[in-house]
Amino acid sequence: MFLRILFLLTLLPLVELVLLVWLSAHTDWRLTVLFVLGTGALGAWLIRWQGWRAWRNIRDELARGELPAESIQDGLFILVAGLLLITPGVLTDVAGVVLLVPPFRRALGKWLRRRWRTTFAVRSFSTGGGWEPGGREPDGTVIDVASTPATRPD
């Protein structure tokens, strides 16, 4: 874990700086500055455009009574992509642009869900009620629970 943090905080900015210096040496420094500012503006615009679209999808899925897990994940990927584009650098810009491509986001989301399923375990237990995990009674009927807000006595 320490090596990953060391990489993110020291080596990645160093590589980004070297790439920006190389880019300005092989082109014009004004073009390099325009590249950094342009990708930052593009990132801000794309966060806004695709972010609103993801927000609408989340709202629509909630209105239909569906769990918007993939839309929330899509929105998080868009946010990370925009932050990568706003961050000055060549590698972060490439990663941000790739993360804004919807088929890549879907593939990355599937890979992450598959990886997290093997990493995280969800367990439930009962305190003697005889229920099986998952909210079902032994005969297979679903247990439906409703809650009401508690009122405070004044």
PDB file of C-alpha atoms in Angstrom:
ATOM      1  CA  MET A   1       0.000   0.000   0.000  1.00  0.00           C
ATOM      2  CA  PHE A   2       2.853   2.356   0.860  1.00  0.00           C
ATOM      3  CA  LEU A   3       4.428   1.790  -2.561  1.00  0.00           C
ATOM      4  CA  ARG A   4       1.181   2.649  -4.338  1.00  0.00           C
ATOM      5  CA  ILE A   5       0.846   5.893  -2.407  1.00  0.00           C
ATOM      6  CA  LEU A   6       4.532   6.654  -3.041  1.00  0.00           C
ATOM      7  CA  PHE A   7       3.959   6.063  -6.745  1.00  0.00           C
ATOM      8  CA  LEU A   8       0.886   8.278  -6.906  1.00  0.00           C
ATOM      9  CA  LEU A   9       2.383  11.147  -4.952  1.00  0.00           C
ATOM     10  CA  THR A  10       5.953  11.189  -6.270  1.00  0.00           C
ATOM     11  CA  LEU A  11       6.654   9.096  -9.330  1.00  0.00           C
ATOM     12  CA  LEU A  12       3.515   9.876 -11.324  1.00  0.00           C
ATOM     13  CA  PRO A  13       3.923  13.691 -11.075  1.00  0.00           C
ATOM     14  CA  LEU A  14       7.612  13.281 -11.938  1.00  0.00           C
ATOM     15  CA  VAL A  15       6.768  11.261 -15.064  1.00  0.00           C
ATOM     16  CA  GLU A  16       4.086  13.807 -15.976  1.00  0.00           C
ATOM     17  CA  LEU A  17       6.578  16.648 -15.618  1.00  0.00           C
ATOM     18  CA  VAL A  18       9.138  14.858 -17.781  1.00  0.00           C
ATOM     19  CA  LEU A  19       6.506  14.238 -20.458  1.00  0.00           C
ATOM     20  CA  LEU A  20       5.400  17.888 -20.421  1.00  0.00           C
ATOM     21  CA  VAL A  21       9.033  19.091 -20.703  1.00  0.00           C
ATOM     22  CA  TRP A  22       9.627  16.627 -23.541  1.00  0.00           C
ATOM     23  CA  LEU A  23       6.456  17.802 -25.286  1.00  0.00           C
ATOM     24  CA  SER A  24       7.471  21.451 -25.006  1.00  0.00           C
ATOM     25  CA  ALA A  25      10.998  20.667 -26.230  1.00  0.00           C
ATOM     26  CA  HIS A  26       9.688  18.867 -29.321  1.00  0.00           C
ATOM     27  CA  THR A  27       6.927  21.373 -30.043  1.00  0.00           C
ATOM     28  CA  ASP A  28       6.423  24.901 -28.820  1.00  0.00           C
ATOM     29  CA  TRP A  29       5.991  25.777 -25.132  1.00  0.00           C
ATOM     30  CA  ARG A  30       2.827  27.701 -26.035  1.00  0.00           C
ATOM     31  CA  LEU A  31       1.364  24.563 -27.600  1.00  0.00           C
ATOM     32  CA  THR A  32       2.148  22.612 -24.419  1.00  0.00           C
ATOM     33  CA  VAL A  33       0.441  25.241 -22.254  1.00  0.00           C
ATOM     34  CA  LEU A  34      -2.526  25.262 -24.664  1.00  0.00           C
ATOM     35  CA  PHE A  35      -2.663  21.447 -24.405  1.00  0.00           C
ATOM     36  CA  VAL A  36      -2.766  21.560 -20.596  1.00  0.00           C
ATOM     37  CA  LEU A  37      -5.384  24.335 -20.489  1.00  0.00           C
ATOM     38  CA  GLY A  38      -7.437  22.784 -23.301  1.00  0.00           C
ATOM     39  CA  THR A  39      -7.658  19.363 -21.684  1.00  0.00           C
ATOM     40  CA  GLY A  40      -8.616  21.012 -18.405  1.00  0.00           C
ATOM     41  CA  ALA A  41     -11.441  22.936 -20.088  1.00  0.00           C
ATOM     42  CA  LEU A  42     -12.487  19.823 -22.005  1.00  0.00           C
ATOM     43  CA  GLY A  43     -12.540  17.856 -18.762  1.00  0.00           C
ATOM     44  CA  ALA A  44     -14.723  20.440 -17.033  1.00  0.00           C
ATOM     45  CA  TRP A  45     -17.145  20.533 -19.969  1.00  0.00           C
ATOM     46  CA  LEU A  46     -17.317  16.723 -20.246  1.00  0.00           C
ATOM     47  CA  ILE A  47     -17.889  16.335 -16.509  1.00  0.00           C
ATOM     48  CA  ARG A  48     -20.830  18.689 -16.800  1.00  0.00           C
ATOM     49  CA  TRP A  49     -22.297  17.137 -19.954  1.00  0.00           C
ATOM     50  CA  GLN A  50     -21.878  13.455 -19.123  1.00  0.00           C
ATOM     51  CA  GLY A  51     -22.435  14.072 -15.421  1.00  0.00           C
ATOM     52  CA  TRP A  52     -25.904  15.520 -16.064  1.00  0.00           C
ATOM     53  CA  ARG A  53     -26.680  12.576 -18.294  1.00  0.00           C
ATOM     54  CA  ALA A  54     -25.621  10.139 -15.566  1.00  0.00           C
ATOM     55  CA  TRP A  55     -27.658  12.093 -13.001  1.00  0.00           C
ATOM     56  CA  ARG A  56     -30.757  11.877 -15.251  1.00  0.00           C
ATOM     57  CA  ASN A  57     -30.232   8.116 -15.613  1.00  0.00           C
ATOM     58  CA  ILE A  58     -29.987   7.719 -11.830  1.00  0.00           C
ATOM     59  CA  ARG A  59     -33.147   9.782 -11.324  1.00  0.00           C
ATOM     60  CA  ASP A  60     -35.062   7.844 -13.986  1.00  0.00           C
ATOM     61  CA  GLU A  61     -34.035   4.470 -12.578  1.00  0.00           C
ATOM     62  CA  LEU A  62     -35.045   5.536  -9.077  1.00  0.00           C
ATOM     63  CA  ALA A  63     -38.395   6.761 -10.405  1.00  0.00           C
ATOM     64  CA  ARG A  64     -38.962   3.335 -11.988  1.00  0.00           C
ATOM     65  CA  GLY A  65     -38.132   1.691  -8.657  1.00  0.00           C
ATOM     66  CA  GLU A  66     -34.863   0.197  -9.908  1.00  0.00           C
ATOM     67  CA  LEU A  67     -31.525   0.163  -8.123  1.00  0.00           C
ATOM     68  CA  PRO A  68     -29.242   2.574 -10.048  1.00  0.00           C
ATOM     69  CA  ALA A  69     -25.982   0.778  -9.206  1.00  0.00           C
ATOM     70  CA  GLU A  70     -24.509   0.895 -12.713  1.00  0.00           C
ATOM     71  CA  SER A  71     -25.555   4.513 -13.235  1.00  0.00           C
ATOM     72  CA  ILE A  72     -23.955   5.540  -9.943  1.00  0.00           C
ATOM     73  CA  GLN A  73     -20.790   3.683 -10.910  1.00  0.00           C
ATOM     74  CA  ASP A  74     -20.901   5.401 -14.313  1.00  0.00           C
ATOM     75  CA  GLY A  75     -21.217   8.775 -12.596  1.00  0.00           C
ATOM     76  CA  LEU A  76     -18.231   8.030 -10.368  1.00  0.00           C
ATOM     77  CA  PHE A  77     -16.152   7.059 -13.404  1.00  0.00           C
ATOM     78  CA  ILE A  78     -17.143  10.332 -15.095  1.00  0.00           C
ATOM     79  CA  LEU A  79     -16.123  12.281 -12.006  1.00  0.00           C
ATOM     80  CA  VAL A  80     -12.749  10.515 -11.851  1.00  0.00           C
ATOM     81  CA  ALA A  81     -12.249  11.075 -15.591  1.00  0.00           C
ATOM     82  CA  GLY A  82     -12.933  14.777 -15.219  1.00  0.00           C
ATOM     83  CA  LEU A  83     -10.559  15.075 -12.286  1.00  0.00           C
ATOM     84  CA  LEU A  84      -7.880  13.311 -14.324  1.00  0.00           C
ATOM     85  CA  LEU A  85      -8.458  15.701 -17.230  1.00  0.00           C
ATOM     86  CA  ILE A  86      -8.299  18.764 -14.996  1.00  0.00           C
ATOM     87  CA  THR A  87      -5.009  17.539 -13.501  1.00  0.00           C
ATOM     88  CA  PRO A  88      -2.139  18.825 -15.673  1.00  0.00           C
ATOM     89  CA  GLY A  89      -0.252  16.043 -17.412  1.00  0.00           C
ATOM     90  CA  VAL A  90      -0.203  13.778 -20.416  1.00  0.00           C
ATOM     91  CA  LEU A  91      -0.801  10.390 -18.761  1.00  0.00           C
ATOM     92  CA  THR A  92      -3.652  11.650 -16.610  1.00  0.00           C
ATOM     93  CA  ASP A  93      -5.261  13.244 -19.680  1.00  0.00           C
ATOM     94  CA  VAL A  94      -5.050  10.001 -21.645  1.00  0.00           C
ATOM     95  CA  ALA A  95      -6.510   8.061 -18.709  1.00  0.00           C
ATOM     96  CA  GLY A  96      -9.290  10.649 -18.348  1.00  0.00           C
ATOM     97  CA  VAL A  97     -10.234  10.537 -22.030  1.00  0.00           C
ATOM     98  CA  VAL A  98     -10.253   6.727 -22.035  1.00  0.00           C
ATOM     99  CA  LEU A  99     -12.447   6.726 -18.933  1.00  0.00           C
ATOM    100  CA  LEU A 100     -14.972   8.965 -20.705  1.00  0.00           C
ATOM    101  CA  VAL A 101     -15.564   6.364 -23.437  1.00  0.00           C
ATOM    102  CA  PRO A 102     -18.821   4.564 -22.459  1.00  0.00           C
ATOM    103  CA  PRO A 103     -17.862   1.049 -23.713  1.00  0.00           C
ATOM    104  CA  PHE A 104     -14.608   1.225 -21.754  1.00  0.00           C
ATOM    105  CA  ARG A 105     -16.476   2.391 -18.635  1.00  0.00           C
ATOM    106  CA  ARG A 106     -18.869  -0.556 -18.931  1.00  0.00           C
ATOM    107  CA  ALA A 107     -15.998  -3.018 -19.384  1.00  0.00           C
ATOM    108  CA  LEU A 108     -14.098  -1.511 -16.447  1.00  0.00           C
ATOM    109  CA  GLY A 109     -17.253  -1.617 -14.323  1.00  0.00           C
ATOM    110  CA  LYS A 110     -17.814  -5.302 -15.103  1.00  0.00           C
ATOM    111  CA  TRP A 111     -14.194  -6.084 -14.290  1.00  0.00           C
ATOM    112  CA  LEU A 112     -14.358  -4.187 -10.991  1.00  0.00           C
ATOM    113  CA  ARG A 113     -17.624  -5.869  -9.952  1.00  0.00           C
ATOM    114  CA  ARG A 114     -16.167  -9.284 -10.757  1.00  0.00           C
ATOM    115  CA  ARG A 115     -13.027  -8.476  -8.789  1.00  0.00           C
ATOM    116  CA  TRP A 116     -14.948  -7.064  -5.801  1.00  0.00           C
ATOM    117  CA  ARG A 117     -17.219 -10.105  -5.670  1.00  0.00           C
ATOM    118  CA  THR A 118     -14.178 -12.267  -5.038  1.00  0.00           C
ATOM    119  CA  THR A 119     -12.664  -9.751  -2.607  1.00  0.00           C
ATOM    120  CA  PHE A 120     -15.649  -8.853  -0.455  1.00  0.00           C
ATOM    121  CA  ALA A 121     -17.964 -11.322   1.227  1.00  0.00           C
ATOM    122  CA  VAL A 122     -21.478 -10.410   2.297  1.00  0.00           C
ATOM    123  CA  ARG A 123     -22.778 -12.450   5.178  1.00  0.00           C
ATOM    124  CA  SER A 124     -25.964 -12.222   7.174  1.00  0.00           C
ATOM    125  CA  PHE A 125     -27.114 -14.037  10.245  1.00  0.00           C
ATOM    126  CA  SER A 126     -30.205 -14.545  12.329  1.00  0.00           C
ATOM    127  CA  THR A 127     -30.688 -14.452  16.072  1.00  0.00           C
ATOM    128  CA  GLY A 128     -32.804 -17.551  16.404  1.00  0.00           C
ATOM    129  CA  GLY A 129     -35.738 -16.523  14.230  1.00  0.00           C
ATOM    130  CA  GLY A 130     -35.116 -19.424  11.888  1.00  0.00           C
ATOM    131  CA  TRP A 131     -34.704 -17.214   8.828  1.00  0.00           C
ATOM    132  CA  GLU A 132     -32.354 -17.962   6.009  1.00  0.00           C
ATOM    133  CA  PRO A 133     -29.873 -15.323   4.803  1.00  0.00           C
ATOM    134  CA  GLY A 134     -31.396 -13.034   2.240  1.00  0.00           C
ATOM    135  CA  GLY A 135     -34.618 -12.203   4.080  1.00  0.00           C
ATOM    136  CA  ARG A 136     -36.573 -15.406   3.412  1.00  0.00           C
ATOM    137  CA  GLU A 137     -38.297 -17.697   5.834  1.00  0.00           C
ATOM    138  CA  PRO A 138     -37.584 -21.455   5.643  1.00  0.00           C
ATOM    139  CA  ASP A 139     -40.743 -22.039   3.564  1.00  0.00           C
ATOM    140  CA  GLY A 140     -39.500 -19.550   0.923  1.00  0.00           C
ATOM    141  CA  THR A 141     -41.794 -16.604   1.625  1.00  0.00           C
ATOM    142  CA  VAL A 142     -40.286 -13.144   1.534  1.00  0.00           C
ATOM    143  CA  ILE A 143     -40.146 -11.124   4.711  1.00  0.00           C
ATOM    144  CA  ASP A 144     -41.375  -7.584   4.043  1.00  0.00           C
ATOM    145  CA  VAL A 145     -40.346  -4.901   6.496  1.00  0.00           C
ATOM    146  CA  ALA A 146     -41.620  -1.340   6.709  1.00  0.00           C
ATOM    147  CA  SER A 147     -40.329   1.410   8.920  1.00  0.00           C
ATOM    148  CA  THR A 148     -41.894   4.568  10.295  1.00  0.00           C
ATOM    149  CA  PRO A 149     -40.013   7.553  11.617  1.00  0.00           C
ATOM    150  CA  ALA A 150     -39.863   7.800  15.367  1.00  0.00           C
ATOM    151  CA  THR A 151     -41.426  10.852  16.984  1.00  0.00           C
ATOM    152  CA  ARG A 152     -39.802  12.592  19.879  1.00  0.00           C
ATOM    153  CA  PRO A 153     -41.967  13.403  22.866  1.00  0.00           C
ATOM    154  CA  ASP A 154     -41.871  17.123  23.483  1.00  0.00           C
TER     155      ASP A 154
END
